[in-house]
CSV table of C-alpha atoms in Angstrom, one decimal:
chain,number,residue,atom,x,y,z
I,1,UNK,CA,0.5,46.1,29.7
I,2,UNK,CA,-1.3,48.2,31.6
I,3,UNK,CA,0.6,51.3,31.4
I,4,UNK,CA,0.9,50.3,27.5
I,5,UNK,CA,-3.2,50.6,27.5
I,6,UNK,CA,-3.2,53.7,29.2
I,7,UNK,CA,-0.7,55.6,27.2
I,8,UNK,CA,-2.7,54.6,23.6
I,9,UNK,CA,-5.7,56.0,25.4
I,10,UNK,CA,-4.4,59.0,25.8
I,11,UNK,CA,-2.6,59.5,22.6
I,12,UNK,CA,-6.4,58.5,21.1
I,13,UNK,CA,-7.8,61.4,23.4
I,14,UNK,CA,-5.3,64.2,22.3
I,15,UNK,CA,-6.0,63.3,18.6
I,16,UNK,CA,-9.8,64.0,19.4
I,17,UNK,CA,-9.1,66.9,20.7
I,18,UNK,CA,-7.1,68.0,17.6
I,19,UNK,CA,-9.6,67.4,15.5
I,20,UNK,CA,-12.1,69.0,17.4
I,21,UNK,CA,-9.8,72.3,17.4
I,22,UNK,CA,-9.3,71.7,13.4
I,23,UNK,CA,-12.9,71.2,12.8
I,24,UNK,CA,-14.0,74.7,14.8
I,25,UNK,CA,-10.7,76.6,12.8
I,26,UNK,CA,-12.3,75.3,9.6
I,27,UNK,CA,-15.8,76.4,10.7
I,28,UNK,CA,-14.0,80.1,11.4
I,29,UNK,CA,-12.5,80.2,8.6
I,30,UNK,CA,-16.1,79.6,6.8
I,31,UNK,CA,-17.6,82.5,8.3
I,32,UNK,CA,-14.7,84.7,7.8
I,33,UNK,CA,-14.6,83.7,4.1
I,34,UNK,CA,-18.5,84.4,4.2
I,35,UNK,CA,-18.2,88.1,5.5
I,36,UNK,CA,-15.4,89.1,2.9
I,37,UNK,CA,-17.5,87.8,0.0
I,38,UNK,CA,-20.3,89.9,1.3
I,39,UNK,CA,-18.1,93.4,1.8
I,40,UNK,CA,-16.7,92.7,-2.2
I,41,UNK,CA,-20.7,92.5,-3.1
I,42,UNK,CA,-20.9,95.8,-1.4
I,43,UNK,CA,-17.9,97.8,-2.1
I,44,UNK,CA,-19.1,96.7,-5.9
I,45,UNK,CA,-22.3,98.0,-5.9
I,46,UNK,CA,-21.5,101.5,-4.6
I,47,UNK,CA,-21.0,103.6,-2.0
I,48,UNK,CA,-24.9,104.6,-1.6
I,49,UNK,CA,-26.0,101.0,-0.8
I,50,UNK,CA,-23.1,100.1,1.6
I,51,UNK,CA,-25.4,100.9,4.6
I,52,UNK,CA,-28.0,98.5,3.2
I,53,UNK,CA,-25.7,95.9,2.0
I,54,UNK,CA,-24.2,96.2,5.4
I,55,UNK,CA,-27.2,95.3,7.2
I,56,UNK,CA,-28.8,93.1,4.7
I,57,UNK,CA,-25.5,91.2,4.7
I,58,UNK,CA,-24.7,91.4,8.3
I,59,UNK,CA,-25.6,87.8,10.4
I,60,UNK,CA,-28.0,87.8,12.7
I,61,UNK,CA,-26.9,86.4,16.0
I,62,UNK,CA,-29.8,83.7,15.6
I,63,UNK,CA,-28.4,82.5,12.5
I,64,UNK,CA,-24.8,82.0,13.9
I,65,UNK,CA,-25.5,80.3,16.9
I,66,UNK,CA,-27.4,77.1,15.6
I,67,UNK,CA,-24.0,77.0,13.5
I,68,UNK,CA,-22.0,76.9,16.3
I,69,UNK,CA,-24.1,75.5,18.5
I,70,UNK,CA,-24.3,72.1,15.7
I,71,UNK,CA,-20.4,72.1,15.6
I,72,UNK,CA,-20.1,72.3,19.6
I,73,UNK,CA,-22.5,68.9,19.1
I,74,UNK,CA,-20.9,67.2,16.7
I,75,UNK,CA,-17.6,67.6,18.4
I,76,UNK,CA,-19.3,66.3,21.8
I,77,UNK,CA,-20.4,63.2,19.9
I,78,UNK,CA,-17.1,63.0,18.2
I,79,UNK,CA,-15.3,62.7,21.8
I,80,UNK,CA,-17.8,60.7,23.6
I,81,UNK,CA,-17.4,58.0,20.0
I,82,UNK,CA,-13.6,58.5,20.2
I,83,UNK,CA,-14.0,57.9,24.4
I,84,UNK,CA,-16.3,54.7,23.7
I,85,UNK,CA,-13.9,53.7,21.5
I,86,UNK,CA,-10.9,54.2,23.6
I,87,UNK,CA,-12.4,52.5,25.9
I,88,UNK,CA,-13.5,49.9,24.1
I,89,UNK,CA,-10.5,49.6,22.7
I,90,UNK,CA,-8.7,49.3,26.0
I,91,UNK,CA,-11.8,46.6,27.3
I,92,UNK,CA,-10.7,44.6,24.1
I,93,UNK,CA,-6.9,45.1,24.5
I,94,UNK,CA,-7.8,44.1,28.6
I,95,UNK,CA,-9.3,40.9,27.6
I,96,UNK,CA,-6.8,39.8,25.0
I,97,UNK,CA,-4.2,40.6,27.4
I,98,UNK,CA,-5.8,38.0,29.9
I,99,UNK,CA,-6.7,35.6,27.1
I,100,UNK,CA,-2.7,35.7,25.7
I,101,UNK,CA,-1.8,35.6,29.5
I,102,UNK,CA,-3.4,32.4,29.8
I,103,UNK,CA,-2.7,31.2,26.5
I,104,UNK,CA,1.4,31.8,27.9
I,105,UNK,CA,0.9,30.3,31.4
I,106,UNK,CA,-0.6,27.7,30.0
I,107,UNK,CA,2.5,27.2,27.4
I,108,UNK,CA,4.6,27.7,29.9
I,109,UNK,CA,3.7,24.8,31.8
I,110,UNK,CA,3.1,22.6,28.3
I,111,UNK,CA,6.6,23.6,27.9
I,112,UNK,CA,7.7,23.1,31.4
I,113,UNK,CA,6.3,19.8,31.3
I,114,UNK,CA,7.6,18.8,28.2
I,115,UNK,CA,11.3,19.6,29.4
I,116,UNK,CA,10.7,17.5,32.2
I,117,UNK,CA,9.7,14.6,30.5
I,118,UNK,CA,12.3,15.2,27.8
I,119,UNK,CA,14.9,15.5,30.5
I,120,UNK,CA,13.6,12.5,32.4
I,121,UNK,CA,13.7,10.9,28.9
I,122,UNK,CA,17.0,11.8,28.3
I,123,UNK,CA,18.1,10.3,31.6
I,124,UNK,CA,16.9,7.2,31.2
I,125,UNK,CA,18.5,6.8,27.1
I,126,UNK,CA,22.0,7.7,28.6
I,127,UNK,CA,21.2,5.2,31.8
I,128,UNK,CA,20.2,2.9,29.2
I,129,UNK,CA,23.1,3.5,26.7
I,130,UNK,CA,25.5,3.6,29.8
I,131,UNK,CA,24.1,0.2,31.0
I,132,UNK,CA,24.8,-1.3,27.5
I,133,UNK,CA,28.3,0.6,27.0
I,134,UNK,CA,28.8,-1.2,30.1
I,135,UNK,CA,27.8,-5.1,29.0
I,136,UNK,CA,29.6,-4.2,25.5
I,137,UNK,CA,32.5,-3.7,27.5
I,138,UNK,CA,32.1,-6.6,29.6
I,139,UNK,CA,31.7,-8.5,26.7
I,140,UNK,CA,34.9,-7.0,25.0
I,141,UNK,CA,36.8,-8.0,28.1
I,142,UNK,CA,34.9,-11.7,28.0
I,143,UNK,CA,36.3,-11.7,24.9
I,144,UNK,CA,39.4,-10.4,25.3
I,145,UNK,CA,40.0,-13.3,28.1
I,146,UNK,CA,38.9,-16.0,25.9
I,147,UNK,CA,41.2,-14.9,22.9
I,148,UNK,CA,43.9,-14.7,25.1
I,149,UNK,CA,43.2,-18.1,26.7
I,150,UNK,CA,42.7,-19.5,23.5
I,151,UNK,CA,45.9,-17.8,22.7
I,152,UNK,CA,48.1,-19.7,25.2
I,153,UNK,CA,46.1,-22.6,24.7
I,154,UNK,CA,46.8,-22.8,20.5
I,155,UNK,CA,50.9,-22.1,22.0
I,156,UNK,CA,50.6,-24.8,24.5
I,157,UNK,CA,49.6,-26.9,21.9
I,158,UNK,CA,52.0,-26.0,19.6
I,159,UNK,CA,54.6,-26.7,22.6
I,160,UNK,CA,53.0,-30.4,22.9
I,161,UNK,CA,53.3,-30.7,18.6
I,162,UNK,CA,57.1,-29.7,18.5
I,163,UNK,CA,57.6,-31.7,21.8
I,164,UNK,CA,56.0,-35.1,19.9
I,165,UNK,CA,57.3,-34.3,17.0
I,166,UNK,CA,61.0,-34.9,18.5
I,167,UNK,CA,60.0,-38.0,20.0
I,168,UNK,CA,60.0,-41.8,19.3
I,169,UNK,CA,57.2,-43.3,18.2
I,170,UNK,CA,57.4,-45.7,20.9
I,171,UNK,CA,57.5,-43.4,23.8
I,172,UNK,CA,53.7,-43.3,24.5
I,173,UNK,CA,54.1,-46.8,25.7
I,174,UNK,CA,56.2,-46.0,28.4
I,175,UNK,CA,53.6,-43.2,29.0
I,176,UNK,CA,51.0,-45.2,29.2
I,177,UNK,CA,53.0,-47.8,31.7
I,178,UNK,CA,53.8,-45.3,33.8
I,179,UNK,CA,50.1,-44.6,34.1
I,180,UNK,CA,49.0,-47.8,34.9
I,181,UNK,CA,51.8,-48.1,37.7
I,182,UNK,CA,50.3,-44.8,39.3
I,183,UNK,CA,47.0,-46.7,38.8
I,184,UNK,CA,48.0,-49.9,40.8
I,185,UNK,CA,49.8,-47.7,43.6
I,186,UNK,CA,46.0,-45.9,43.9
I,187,UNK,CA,44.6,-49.6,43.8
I,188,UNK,CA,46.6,-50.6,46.1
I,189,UNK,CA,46.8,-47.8,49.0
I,190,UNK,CA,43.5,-46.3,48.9
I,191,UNK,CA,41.3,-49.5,48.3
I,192,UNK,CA,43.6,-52.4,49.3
I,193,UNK,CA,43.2,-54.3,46.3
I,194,UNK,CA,46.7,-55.9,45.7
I,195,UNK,CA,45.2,-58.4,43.1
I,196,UNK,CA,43.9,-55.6,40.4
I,197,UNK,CA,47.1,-53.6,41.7
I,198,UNK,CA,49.2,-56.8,40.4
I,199,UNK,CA,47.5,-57.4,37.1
I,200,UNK,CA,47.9,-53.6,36.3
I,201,UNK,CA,51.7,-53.8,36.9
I,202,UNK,CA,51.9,-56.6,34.8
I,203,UNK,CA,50.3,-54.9,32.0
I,204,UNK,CA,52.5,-51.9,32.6
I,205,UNK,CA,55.3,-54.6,32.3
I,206,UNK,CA,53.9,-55.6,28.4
I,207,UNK,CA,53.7,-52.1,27.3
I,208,UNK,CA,57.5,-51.9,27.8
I,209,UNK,CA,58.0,-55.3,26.4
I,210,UNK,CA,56.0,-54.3,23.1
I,211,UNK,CA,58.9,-51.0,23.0
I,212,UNK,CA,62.2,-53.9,22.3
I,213,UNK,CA,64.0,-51.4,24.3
I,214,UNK,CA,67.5,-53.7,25.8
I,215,UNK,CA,67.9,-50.0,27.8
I,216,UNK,CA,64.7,-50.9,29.7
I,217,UNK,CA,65.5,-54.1,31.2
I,218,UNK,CA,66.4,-52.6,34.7
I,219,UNK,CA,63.3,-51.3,34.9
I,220,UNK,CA,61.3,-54.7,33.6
I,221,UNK,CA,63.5,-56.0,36.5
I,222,UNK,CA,61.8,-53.9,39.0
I,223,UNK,CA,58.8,-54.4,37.8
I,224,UNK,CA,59.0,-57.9,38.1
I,225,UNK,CA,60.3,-57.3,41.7
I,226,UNK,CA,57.1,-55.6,42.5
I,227,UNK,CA,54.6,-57.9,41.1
I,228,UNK,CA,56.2,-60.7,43.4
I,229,UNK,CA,55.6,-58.2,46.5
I,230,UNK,CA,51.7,-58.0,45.8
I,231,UNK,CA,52.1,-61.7,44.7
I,232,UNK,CA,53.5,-62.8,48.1
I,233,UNK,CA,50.7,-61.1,50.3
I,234,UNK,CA,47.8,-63.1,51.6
I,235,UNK,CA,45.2,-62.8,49.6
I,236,UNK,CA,41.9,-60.4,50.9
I,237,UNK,CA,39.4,-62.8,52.7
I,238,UNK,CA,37.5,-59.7,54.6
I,239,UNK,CA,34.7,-60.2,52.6
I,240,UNK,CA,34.1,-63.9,53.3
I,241,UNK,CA,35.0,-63.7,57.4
I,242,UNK,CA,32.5,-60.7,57.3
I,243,UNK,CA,29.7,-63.0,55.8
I,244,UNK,CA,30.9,-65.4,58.4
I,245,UNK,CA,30.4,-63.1,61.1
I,246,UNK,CA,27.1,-62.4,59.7
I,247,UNK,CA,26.4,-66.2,60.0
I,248,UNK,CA,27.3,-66.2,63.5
I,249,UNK,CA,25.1,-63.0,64.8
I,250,UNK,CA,22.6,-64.7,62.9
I,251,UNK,CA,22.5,-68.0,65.4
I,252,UNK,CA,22.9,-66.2,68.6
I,253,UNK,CA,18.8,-66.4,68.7
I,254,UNK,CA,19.2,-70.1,68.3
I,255,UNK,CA,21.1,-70.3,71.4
I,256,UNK,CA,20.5,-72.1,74.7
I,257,UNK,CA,21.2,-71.5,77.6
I,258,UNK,CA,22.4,-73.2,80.8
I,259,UNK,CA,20.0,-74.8,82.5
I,260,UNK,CA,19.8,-75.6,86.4
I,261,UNK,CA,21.1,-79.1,87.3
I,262,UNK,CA,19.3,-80.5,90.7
I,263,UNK,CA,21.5,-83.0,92.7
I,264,UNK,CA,19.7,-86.4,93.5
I,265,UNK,CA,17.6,-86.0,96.4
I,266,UNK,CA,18.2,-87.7,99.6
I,267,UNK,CA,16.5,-91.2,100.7
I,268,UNK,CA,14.5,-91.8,103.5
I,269,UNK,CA,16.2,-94.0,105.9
I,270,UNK,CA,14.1,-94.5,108.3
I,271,UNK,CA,11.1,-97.6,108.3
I,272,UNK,CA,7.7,-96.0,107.9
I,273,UNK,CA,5.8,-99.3,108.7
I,274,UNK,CA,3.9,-98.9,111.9
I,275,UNK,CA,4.9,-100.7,115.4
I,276,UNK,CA,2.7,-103.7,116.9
I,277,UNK,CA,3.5,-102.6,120.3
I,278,UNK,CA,0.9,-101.0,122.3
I,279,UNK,CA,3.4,-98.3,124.3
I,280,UNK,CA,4.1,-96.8,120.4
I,281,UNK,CA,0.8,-95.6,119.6
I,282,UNK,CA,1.8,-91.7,119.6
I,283,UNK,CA,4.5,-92.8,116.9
I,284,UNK,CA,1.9,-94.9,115.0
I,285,UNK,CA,-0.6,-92.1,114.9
I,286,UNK,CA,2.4,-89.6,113.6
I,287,UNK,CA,3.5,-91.9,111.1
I,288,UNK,CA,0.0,-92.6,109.8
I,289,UNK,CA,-0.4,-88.4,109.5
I,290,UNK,CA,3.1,-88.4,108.0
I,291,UNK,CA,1.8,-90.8,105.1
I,292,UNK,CA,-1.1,-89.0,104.9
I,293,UNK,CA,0.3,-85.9,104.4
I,294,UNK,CA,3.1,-87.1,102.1
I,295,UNK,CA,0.7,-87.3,99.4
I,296,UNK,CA,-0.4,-83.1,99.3
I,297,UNK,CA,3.5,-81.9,100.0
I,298,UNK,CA,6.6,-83.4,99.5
I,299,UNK,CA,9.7,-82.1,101.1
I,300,UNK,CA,13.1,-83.4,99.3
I,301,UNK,CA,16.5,-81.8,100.6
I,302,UNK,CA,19.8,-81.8,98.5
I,303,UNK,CA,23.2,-81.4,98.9
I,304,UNK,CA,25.3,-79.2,96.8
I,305,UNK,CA,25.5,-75.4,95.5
I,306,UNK,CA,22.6,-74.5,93.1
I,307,UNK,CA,22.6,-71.4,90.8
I,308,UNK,CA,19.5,-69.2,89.9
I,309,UNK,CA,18.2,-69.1,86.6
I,310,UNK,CA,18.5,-66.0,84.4
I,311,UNK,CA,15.9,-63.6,84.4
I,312,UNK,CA,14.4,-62.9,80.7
I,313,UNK,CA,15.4,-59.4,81.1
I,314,UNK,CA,18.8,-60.5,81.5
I,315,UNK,CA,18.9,-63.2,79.1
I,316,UNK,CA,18.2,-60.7,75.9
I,317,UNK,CA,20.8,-58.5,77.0
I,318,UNK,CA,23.1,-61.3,77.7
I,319,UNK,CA,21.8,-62.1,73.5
I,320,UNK,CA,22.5,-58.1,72.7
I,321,UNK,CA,25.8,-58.0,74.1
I,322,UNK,CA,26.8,-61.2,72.3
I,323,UNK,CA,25.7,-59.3,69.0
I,324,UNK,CA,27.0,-56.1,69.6
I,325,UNK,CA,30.7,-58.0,70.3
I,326,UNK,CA,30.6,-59.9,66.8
I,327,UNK,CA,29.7,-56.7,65.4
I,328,UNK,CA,33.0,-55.2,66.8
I,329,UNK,CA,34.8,-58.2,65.6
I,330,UNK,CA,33.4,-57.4,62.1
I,331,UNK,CA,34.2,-53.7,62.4
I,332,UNK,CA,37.7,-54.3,63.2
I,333,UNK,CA,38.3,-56.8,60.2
I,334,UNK,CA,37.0,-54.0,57.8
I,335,UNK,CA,39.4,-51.3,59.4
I,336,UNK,CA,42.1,-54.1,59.7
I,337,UNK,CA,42.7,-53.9,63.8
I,338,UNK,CA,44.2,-57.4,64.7
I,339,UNK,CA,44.1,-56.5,68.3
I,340,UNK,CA,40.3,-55.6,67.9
I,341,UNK,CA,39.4,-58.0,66.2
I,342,UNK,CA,40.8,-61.0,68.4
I,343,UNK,CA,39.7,-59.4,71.6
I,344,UNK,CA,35.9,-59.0,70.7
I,345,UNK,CA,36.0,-63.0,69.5
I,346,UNK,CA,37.3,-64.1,72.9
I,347,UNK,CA,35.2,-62.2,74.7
I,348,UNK,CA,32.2,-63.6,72.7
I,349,UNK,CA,33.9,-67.6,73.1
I,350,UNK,CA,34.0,-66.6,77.0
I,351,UNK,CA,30.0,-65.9,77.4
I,352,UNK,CA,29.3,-68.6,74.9
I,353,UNK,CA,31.2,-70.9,77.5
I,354,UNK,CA,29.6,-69.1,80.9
I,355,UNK,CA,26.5,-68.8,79.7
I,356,UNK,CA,25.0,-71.4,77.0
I,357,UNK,CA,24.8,-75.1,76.8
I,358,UNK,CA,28.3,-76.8,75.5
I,359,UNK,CA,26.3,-79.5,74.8
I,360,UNK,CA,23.9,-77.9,71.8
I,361,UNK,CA,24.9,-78.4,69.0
I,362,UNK,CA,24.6,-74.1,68.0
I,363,UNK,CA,27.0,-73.8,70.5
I,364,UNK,CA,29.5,-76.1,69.4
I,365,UNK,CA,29.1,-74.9,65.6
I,366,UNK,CA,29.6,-71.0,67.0
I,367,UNK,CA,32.7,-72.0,69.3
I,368,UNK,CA,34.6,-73.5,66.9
I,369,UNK,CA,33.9,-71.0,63.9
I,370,UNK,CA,35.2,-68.1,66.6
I,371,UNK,CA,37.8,-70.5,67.3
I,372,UNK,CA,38.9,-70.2,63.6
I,373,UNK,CA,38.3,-66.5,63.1
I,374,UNK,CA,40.6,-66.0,66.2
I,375,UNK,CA,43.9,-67.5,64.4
I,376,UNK,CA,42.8,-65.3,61.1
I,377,UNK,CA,45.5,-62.3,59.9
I,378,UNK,CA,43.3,-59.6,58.8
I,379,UNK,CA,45.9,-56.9,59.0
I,380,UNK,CA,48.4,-56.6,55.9
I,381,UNK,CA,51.5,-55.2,55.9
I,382,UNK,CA,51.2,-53.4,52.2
I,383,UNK,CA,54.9,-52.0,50.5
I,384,UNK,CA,55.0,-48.3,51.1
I,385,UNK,CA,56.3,-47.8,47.2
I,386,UNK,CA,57.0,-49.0,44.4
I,387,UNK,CA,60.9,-49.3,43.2
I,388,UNK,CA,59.8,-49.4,39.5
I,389,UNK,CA,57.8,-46.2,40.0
I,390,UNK,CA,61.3,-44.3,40.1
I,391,UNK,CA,63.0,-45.7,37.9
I,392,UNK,CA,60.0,-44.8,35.3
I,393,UNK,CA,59.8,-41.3,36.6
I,394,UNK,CA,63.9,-40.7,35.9
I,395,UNK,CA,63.2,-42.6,32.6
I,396,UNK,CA,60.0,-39.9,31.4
I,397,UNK,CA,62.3,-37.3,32.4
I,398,UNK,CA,65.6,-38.2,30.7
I,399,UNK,CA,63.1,-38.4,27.6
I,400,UNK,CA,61.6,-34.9,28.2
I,401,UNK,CA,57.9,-37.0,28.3
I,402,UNK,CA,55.7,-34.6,30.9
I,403,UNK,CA,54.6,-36.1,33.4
I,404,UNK,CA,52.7,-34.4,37.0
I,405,UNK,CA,51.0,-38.1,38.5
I,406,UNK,CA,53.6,-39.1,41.5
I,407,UNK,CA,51.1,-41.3,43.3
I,408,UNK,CA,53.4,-45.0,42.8
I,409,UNK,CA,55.9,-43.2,44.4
C-alpha cells in the first residue's frame, strides 16, 4: 500500500511539473506573438519610423521581468498546492489504509470466530443427528425383534389352533388329570403331604371318569392303585408330637429334684443317770457336763453312704441340657430322623430318672409322655413314583397332547 502511495505521488508531481512547463510555453508564446504584432505596426507605417517604432515598441527589461517573475510565482505556488496536496492526499490515503486495516483484522476475526462457532455448531447437529440415527435404529431393531417374536408367536399359535382343532373335545380332561397327578407327586415329595396328594389323585381319577373312555380303564386302575399307596401310610402326626414336645420343655422348670435322704441316727445306749457311789464322782461330774453341753451341740452319727446336693450352678445346666435334648428330639421329628429322634428322648428319660424326684407327680407325667413319644414312627417310607403317571404320559403322547411337566414320574 505503501509503494501504491508513493507511486500516485509521483505521477501527481510529474503532472505539476508539466503544467508548469505548459504554462511558461504559453507565456513565450505571448511575448513572441507580442513582438510580431509590433514589427507589422512598423513595417506598415514606413520605413522612416522603423527606428522609432523599434524603440517605442521594443520591451524594457523592467517590464518583462515582473512578467516572468509572476509566472515563476504562480508556478511555485502551484507545486507547493499540488505538494500539499500530494501529501495530503497520501496522509488521507495513510489513514484510510490503517482504518480499512483494522476494519479487516477486525473482520477477520468476526469471521474467524463465526467459523468456529459454526463448525463447533455443526459438530454438535451431526453428534446430535448421529446420536438419534443411532436410537432410530435401535428402535428399528427393537422393533424388528418384537415383529419377529410376535411372528413366531401368531405361528405358534396357529400350531396350537390346527393342533385342537384335530382333537376330541374330551381330551382337555385328560390334560387336566395329568396336571393334577404332577400336582400330588409335588405335594407329596417336596411337602410330605400324602392326604392333599390323595384327594388330588382322586380328582384326577373323576376327570377321566367324566371322558366315558372303556380305553382308559387301565389307567383308572392305576390310579386307584396309587390312591391306596397314600391311603395305607400313617397319617402325619409331626405337628401334634411337636406341640407335645413343646408341652414337655415347658415343665422342665416345674421339676424337682432329688433330695438328700439321712439314715436314722444312732441311739445312745449307754445310762446317763448319775452313780450313788462316792468312788464315781469323776464320772458324775462328766456326765453332768455331758448333759449340760448336750443342750448347745448335738453330735448324731449315721450309717450309710450319703450324696451331696447339686450346686445351683449345676442344677440350671442340668435344666438347660434337658431342654436342649427335647429340642433335638423335636428337630429330628421335623427332618424325620428315627434314630435321632429316639436317642435324644432316652437320654432325656435317663436324667429325668438320675436326677429328679420319681415320686412328683411332673416327673411321672414327663416319663411316661417320653415313654410314648419313644415307640412313635416319625419316618415314612413315601413311593418313589407313581405307576399312573406313565401310563398318562404314553396316553398324552399317543394323542399328540403336549405336554413338558414330568414331576409324577
Amino acid at each position: 500500500m505503501n509503494k501504491k502511495s508513493d507511486s500516485q505521488a509521483q505521477k501527481k508531481t510529474t503532472s505539476v511539473e508539466r503544467l508548469q512547463q505548459v504554462q511558461e510555453a504559453k507565456l513565450e508564446k505571448e511575448a513572441l506573438d507580442q513582438n510580431e504584432a509590433q514589427q507589422s505596426l512598423v513595417a506598415d507605417s514606413g520605413d522612416g519610423s522603423k527606428a522609432a517604432v523599434k524603440e517605442a515598441v521594443q520591451p524594457t527589461p523592467e517590464l518583462v521581468e515582473p512578467k516572468v517573475k509572476t509566472a515563476k510565482n504562480k508556478s511555485i505556488v502551484i507545486a507547493v498546492f499540488a505538494l500539499v496536496l500530494v501529501v495530503f492526499i497520501a496522509w488521507l490515503s495513510y489513514f484510510f489504509y490503517q482504518k480499512l486495516s483494522t476494519r479487516l483484522l477486525a473482520t477477520n476475526q468476526q469471521l474467524a470466530s463465526f467459523t468456529q462457532e459454526q463448525h463447533s455448531q455443526h459438530q454438535q447437529i451431526t453428534s446430535s443427528l448421529l446420536t438419534q440415527l443411532d436410537g432410530a435404529k435401535n428402535d428399528v431393531a427393537r422393533l424388528s425383534l418384537s415383529v419377529n417374536e410376535s411372528v413366531r408367536t401368531v405361528a405358534l399359535l396357529q400350531q396350537k389352533l390346527t393342533d385342537i382343532s384335530g382333537r376330541r373335545p374330551s381330551d382337555w380332561l385328560l390334560a387336566e388329570a395329568n396336571y393334577l397327578v404332577n400336582l400330588a407327586g409335588r405335594k407329596l415329595w417336596q411337602e410330605q403331604d400324602h392326604q392333599t396328594a390323595k384327594a388330588l389323585l382322586q380328582t384326577a381319577d373323576l376327570r377321566i371318569g367324566e371322558m366315558n373312555d372303556p380305553s382308559l380303564i387301565s389307567l383308572r386302575q392305576s390310579l386307584a392303585t396309587d390312591i391306596a399307596t397314600l391311603a395305607a401310610l400313617p397319617k402325619d402326626k409331626t405337628q401334634a408330637t411337636a406341640l407335645t414336645i413343646d408341652g414337655l420343655i415347658s415343665q422342665v422348670d416345674n421339676l424337682k429334684l432329688n433330695m438328700v435322704e439321712l439314715p436314722d441316727a444312732e441311739l445312745e445306749t449307754e445310762q446317763q443317770g448319775l452313780s450313788t457311789s462316792a468312788t464315781d464322782w469323776r464320772q458324775n461330774i462328766a456326765k453332768t457336763w455331758h448333759g449340760f453341753v448336750d443342750g448347745f451341740i448335738t453330735v448324731r452319727r449315721r450309717k450309710g453312704n450319703i450324696e451331696p446336693l447339686m450346686a445351683p450352678k449345676q442344677q440350671w445346666y442340668l435344666e438347660e441340657n434337658l431342654k436342649n435334648k427335647l429340642l433335638q428330639a423335636q428337630l429330628a421329628l421335623y427332618r424325620q430322623q428315627q434314630d435321632t429322634f429316639k436317642q435324644a428322648l432316652e437320654l432325656s428319660s435317663r436324667w429325668l430318672l438320675q436326677f429328679y424326684d420319681r415320686k412328683d407327680s411332673t416327673t411321672q407325667f414327663m416319663l411316661e409322655q417320653l415313654g410314648e413319644l419313644k415307640t412313635l414312627q416319625i419316618a415314612v417310607k413315601y413311593p418313589r413314583s407313581f405307576s399312573s403317571a406313565d401310563m398318562l404320559y404314553q396316553e398324552l403322547k399317543r394323542r399328540d397332547i403336549n405336554t413338558t411337566s414330568t414331576q409324577g414320574r
